[in-house]
PDB file of C-alpha atoms and ligand atoms in Angstrom:
ATOM      1  CA  MET A 436      34.676 257.596   0.721  1.00  0.00           C
ATOM      2  CA  SER A 437      34.013 258.113  -2.977  1.00  0.00           C
ATOM      3  CA  ASP A 438      30.959 255.863  -3.375  1.00  0.00           C
ATOM      4  CA  CYS A 439      29.193 256.944  -0.171  1.00  0.00           C
ATOM      5  CA  ILE A 440      26.055 259.023  -0.759  1.00  0.00           C
ATOM      6  CA  PHE A 441      26.442 260.918   2.529  1.00  0.00           C
ATOM      7  CA  CYS A 442      30.102 261.738   1.801  1.00  0.00           C
ATOM      8  CA  LYS A 443      28.798 263.148  -1.492  1.00  0.00           C
ATOM      9  CA  ILE A 444      26.367 265.329   0.475  1.00  0.00           C
ATOM     10  CA  VAL A 445      29.252 266.469   2.720  1.00  0.00           C
ATOM     11  CA  ASN A 446      31.330 267.314  -0.368  1.00  0.00           C
ATOM     12  CA  LYS A 447      28.360 269.000  -2.120  1.00  0.00           C
ATOM     13  CA  GLN A 448      28.598 266.560  -5.015  1.00  0.00           C
ATOM     14  CA  ILE A 449      24.875 265.904  -4.701  1.00  0.00           C
ATOM     15  CA  PRO A 450      22.256 268.386  -3.507  1.00  0.00           C
ATOM     16  CA  SER A 451      20.615 268.303  -0.109  1.00  0.00           C
ATOM     17  CA  LYS A 452      18.580 270.684   2.001  1.00  0.00           C
ATOM     18  CA  ILE A 453      21.145 271.551   4.642  1.00  0.00           C
ATOM     19  CA  VAL A 454      19.746 272.867   7.915  1.00  0.00           C
ATOM     20  CA  TYR A 455      23.051 273.110   9.814  1.00  0.00           C
ATOM     21  CA  GLU A 456      26.747 272.781   9.002  1.00  0.00           C
ATOM     22  CA  ASP A 457      30.043 273.302  10.823  1.00  0.00           C
ATOM     23  CA  GLU A 458      33.564 271.912  10.496  1.00  0.00           C
ATOM     24  CA  LYS A 459      32.599 268.537  12.000  1.00  0.00           C
ATOM     25  CA  VAL A 460      28.983 267.811  11.033  1.00  0.00           C
ATOM     26  CA  VAL A 461      26.208 268.389   8.512  1.00  0.00           C
ATOM     27  CA  ALA A 462      22.452 268.168   9.121  1.00  0.00           C
ATOM     28  CA  PHE A 463      19.987 267.945   6.246  1.00  0.00           C
ATOM     29  CA  ASP A 464      16.388 267.013   5.518  1.00  0.00           C
ATOM     30  CA  ASP A 465      15.768 263.320   4.865  1.00  0.00           C
ATOM     31  CA  ILE A 466      14.840 262.804   1.209  1.00  0.00           C
ATOM     32  CA  ASN A 467      12.011 260.415   2.181  1.00  0.00           C
ATOM     33  CA  PRO A 468      10.614 261.900   5.402  1.00  0.00           C
ATOM     34  CA  LYS A 469       8.819 259.624   7.874  1.00  0.00           C
ATOM     35  CA  ALA A 470       7.581 262.531  10.024  1.00  0.00           C
ATOM     36  CA  PRO A 471       6.771 266.225   9.453  1.00  0.00           C
ATOM     37  CA  ILE A 472      10.304 266.928  10.685  1.00  0.00           C
ATOM     38  CA  HIS A 473      12.862 264.321   9.638  1.00  0.00           C
ATOM     39  CA  ILE A 474      16.442 265.523   9.689  1.00  0.00           C
ATOM     40  CA  LEU A 475      19.658 263.521   9.464  1.00  0.00           C
ATOM     41  CA  VAL A 476      22.751 264.624  11.384  1.00  0.00           C
ATOM     42  CA  ILE A 477      26.027 263.128  10.187  1.00  0.00           C
ATOM     43  CA  PRO A 478      29.727 263.523  10.928  1.00  0.00           C
ATOM     44  CA  LYS A 479      31.748 264.819   7.991  1.00  0.00           C
ATOM     45  CA  LYS A 480      34.130 261.963   8.691  1.00  0.00           C
ATOM     46  CA  HIS A 481      33.133 258.701   7.019  1.00  0.00           C
ATOM     47  CA  ILE A 482      32.392 256.203   9.806  1.00  0.00           C
ATOM     48  CA  PRO A 483      30.248 253.293   8.487  1.00  0.00           C
ATOM     49  CA  THR A 484      28.361 252.337  11.661  1.00  0.00           C
ATOM     50  CA  ILE A 485      28.307 253.197  15.357  1.00  0.00           C
ATOM     51  CA  ILE A 486      30.248 249.957  15.923  1.00  0.00           C
ATOM     52  CA  ASP A 487      33.124 251.377  13.882  1.00  0.00           C
ATOM     53  CA  CYS A 488      33.692 254.351  16.209  1.00  0.00           C
ATOM     54  CA  GLY A 489      37.219 254.615  17.521  1.00  0.00           C
ATOM     55  CA  GLU A 490      38.165 256.427  20.729  1.00  0.00           C
ATOM     56  CA  GLU A 491      38.891 259.548  18.707  1.00  0.00           C
ATOM     57  CA  ASP A 492      35.348 259.572  17.268  1.00  0.00           C
ATOM     58  CA  TYR A 493      33.336 259.884  20.479  1.00  0.00           C
ATOM     59  CA  ALA A 494      33.948 263.620  20.683  1.00  0.00           C
ATOM     60  CA  ILE A 495      32.143 263.946  17.332  1.00  0.00           C
ATOM     61  CA  ILE A 496      29.236 261.827  18.587  1.00  0.00           C
ATOM     62  CA  SER A 497      28.959 264.069  21.632  1.00  0.00           C
ATOM     63  CA  HIS A 498      29.047 267.130  19.373  1.00  0.00           C
ATOM     64  CA  ILE A 499      26.246 265.617  17.265  1.00  0.00           C
ATOM     65  CA  TYR A 500      24.027 265.453  20.368  1.00  0.00           C
ATOM     66  CA  LYS A 501      24.740 269.118  21.038  1.00  0.00           C
ATOM     67  CA  ILE A 502      23.673 269.962  17.471  1.00  0.00           C
ATOM     68  CA  ILE A 503      20.541 267.796  17.777  1.00  0.00           C
ATOM     69  CA  ASN A 504      19.631 269.840  20.869  1.00  0.00           C
ATOM     70  CA  LYS A 505      20.096 273.080  18.899  1.00  0.00           C
ATOM     71  CA  ILE A 506      18.092 271.860  15.886  1.00  0.00           C
ATOM     72  CA  ALA A 507      15.246 270.557  18.067  1.00  0.00           C
ATOM     73  CA  LYS A 508      14.923 273.964  19.737  1.00  0.00           C
ATOM     74  CA  GLU A 509      15.069 275.817  16.419  1.00  0.00           C
ATOM     75  CA  LYS A 510      12.442 273.545  14.840  1.00  0.00           C
ATOM     76  CA  GLY A 511      10.092 273.947  17.816  1.00  0.00           C
ATOM     77  CA  ILE A 512       9.999 270.278  18.794  1.00  0.00           C
ATOM     78  CA  ALA A 513      12.186 270.385  21.918  1.00  0.00           C
ATOM     79  CA  GLU A 514       9.293 270.763  24.350  1.00  0.00           C
ATOM     80  CA  ARG A 515       6.714 268.769  22.363  1.00  0.00           C
ATOM     81  CA  GLY A 516       9.087 265.839  22.058  1.00  0.00           C
ATOM     82  CA  PHE A 517      11.012 264.147  19.311  1.00  0.00           C
ATOM     83  CA  ARG A 518      12.949 260.977  18.672  1.00  0.00           C
ATOM     84  CA  ILE A 519      16.608 260.295  17.834  1.00  0.00           C
ATOM     85  CA  VAL A 520      17.356 257.045  15.966  1.00  0.00           C
ATOM     86  CA  THR A 521      20.574 255.458  14.764  1.00  0.00           C
ATOM     87  CA  ASN A 522      20.158 252.168  12.940  1.00  0.00           C
ATOM     88  CA  CYS A 523      23.146 249.827  13.073  1.00  0.00           C
ATOM     89  CA  ASN A 524      23.600 247.081  10.499  1.00  0.00           C
ATOM     90  CA  ALA A 525      21.146 244.732   8.796  1.00  0.00           C
ATOM     91  CA  GLU A 526      18.617 243.758  11.457  1.00  0.00           C
ATOM     92  CA  ALA A 527      18.081 247.388  12.400  1.00  0.00           C
ATOM     93  CA  GLY A 528      17.520 248.266   8.736  1.00  0.00           C
ATOM     94  CA  GLN A 529      20.553 250.485   8.181  1.00  0.00           C
ATOM     95  CA  THR A 530      20.665 251.333   4.467  1.00  0.00           C
ATOM     96  CA  VAL A 531      23.344 254.038   4.311  1.00  0.00           C
ATOM     97  CA  PHE A 532      26.651 253.009   5.814  1.00  0.00           C
ATOM     98  CA  HIS A 533      27.834 256.404   7.030  1.00  0.00           C
ATOM     99  CA  ILE A 534      26.722 257.028  10.633  1.00  0.00           C
ATOM    100  CA  HIS A 535      23.630 259.179  10.836  1.00  0.00           C
ATOM    101  CA  PHE A 536      21.279 260.292  13.582  1.00  0.00           C
ATOM    102  CA  HIS A 537      17.653 260.614  12.506  1.00  0.00           C
ATOM    103  CA  ILE A 538      15.662 263.370  14.215  1.00  0.00           C
ATOM    104  CA  PHE A 539      11.927 262.632  13.968  1.00  0.00           C
ATOM    105  CA  GLY A 540       9.427 265.205  15.168  1.00  0.00           C
ATOM    106  CA  GLY A 541       6.158 266.971  14.557  1.00  0.00           C
ATOM    107  CA  ARG A 542       3.878 264.020  15.263  1.00  0.00           C
ATOM    108  CA  LEU A 543       3.112 261.536  18.020  1.00  0.00           C
ATOM    109  CA  MET A 544       5.763 258.806  18.138  1.00  0.00           C
ATOM    110  CA  HIS A 545       4.742 255.224  18.815  1.00  0.00           C
ATOM    111  CA  TRP A 546       6.522 252.763  21.070  1.00  0.00           C
ATOM    112  CA  PRO A 547       8.014 250.260  20.685  1.00  0.00           C
ATOM    113  CA  PRO A 548       9.375 251.047  17.226  1.00  0.00           C
ATOM    114  CA  GLY A 549       8.913 248.332  14.606  1.00  0.00           C
TER     115      GLY A 549
HETATM  116  P1  AMP B1382      18.939 254.246   7.510  1.00  0.00           P
HETATM  117  O1  AMP B1382      17.867 253.326   6.956  1.00  0.00           O
HETATM  118  O2  AMP B1382      18.897 254.423   8.978  1.00  0.00           O
HETATM  119  O3  AMP B1382      20.306 253.874   6.983  1.00  0.00           O
HETATM  120  O4  AMP B1382      18.566 255.688   6.950  1.00  0.00           O
HETATM  121  C1  AMP B1382      19.001 256.201   5.730  1.00  0.00           C
HETATM  122  C2  AMP B1382      18.182 257.414   5.451  1.00  0.00           C
HETATM  123  O5  AMP B1382      18.820 258.181   4.452  1.00  0.00           O
HETATM  124  C3  AMP B1382      16.768 257.111   4.937  1.00  0.00           C
HETATM  125  O6  AMP B1382      15.796 257.707   5.803  1.00  0.00           O
HETATM  126  C4  AMP B1382      16.764 257.755   3.545  1.00  0.00           C
HETATM  127  O7  AMP B1382      15.510 258.320   3.204  1.00  0.00           O
HETATM  128  C5  AMP B1382      17.853 258.802   3.676  1.00  0.00           C
HETATM  129  N1  AMP B1382      18.494 259.201   2.426  1.00  0.00           N
HETATM  130  C6  AMP B1382      19.029 258.391   1.483  1.00  0.00           C
HETATM  131  N2  AMP B1382      19.570 259.122   0.491  1.00  0.00           N
HETATM  132  C7  AMP B1382      19.390 260.426   0.827  1.00  0.00           C
HETATM  133  C8  AMP B1382      19.719 261.668   0.213  1.00  0.00           C
HETATM  134  N3  AMP B1382      20.354 261.720  -0.973  1.00  0.00           N
HETATM  135  N4  AMP B1382      19.360 262.804   0.831  1.00  0.00           N
HETATM  136  C9  AMP B1382      18.720 262.773   2.015  1.00  0.00           C
HETATM  137  N5  AMP B1382      18.389 261.634   2.656  1.00  0.00           N
HETATM  138  C10 AMP B1382      18.705 260.477   2.067  1.00  0.00           C
HETATM  139 ZN1   ZN B1383      30.516 258.434   3.883  1.00  0.00          ZN
END
């Protein structure tokens, strides 16, 4: 999608600090980190929200969890603990309408989230 900021990251039209990439997904540092480690994992396919997933998209979501596992181990937060967050639509505070999985780590996480 031409006006989507995360599609622009996928297409390298705007810079990002990529930590992982394959044919299906990209992971990059969040530009405004809320934790010492704050990485976003996104499908290369433009899917606006988790509610917009079709049957054919769930394989990508599963793959994203595999990549989150890999990144968490590489960043040294797998054993300490970390949090995965996907905001969906207005009341959850979603601001970028291209599905993304936040990985937060490197500090104590509070519960419940705000
Ligand atoms: P959400 O509020 O769940 O939609 O999260 C969107 C996230 O995208 C926020 O944490 C932003 O800081 C992050 N973000 C927005 N633009 C960029 C960008 N160009 N590069 C990296 N992260 C971004
Ligand atoms: Zn997009």
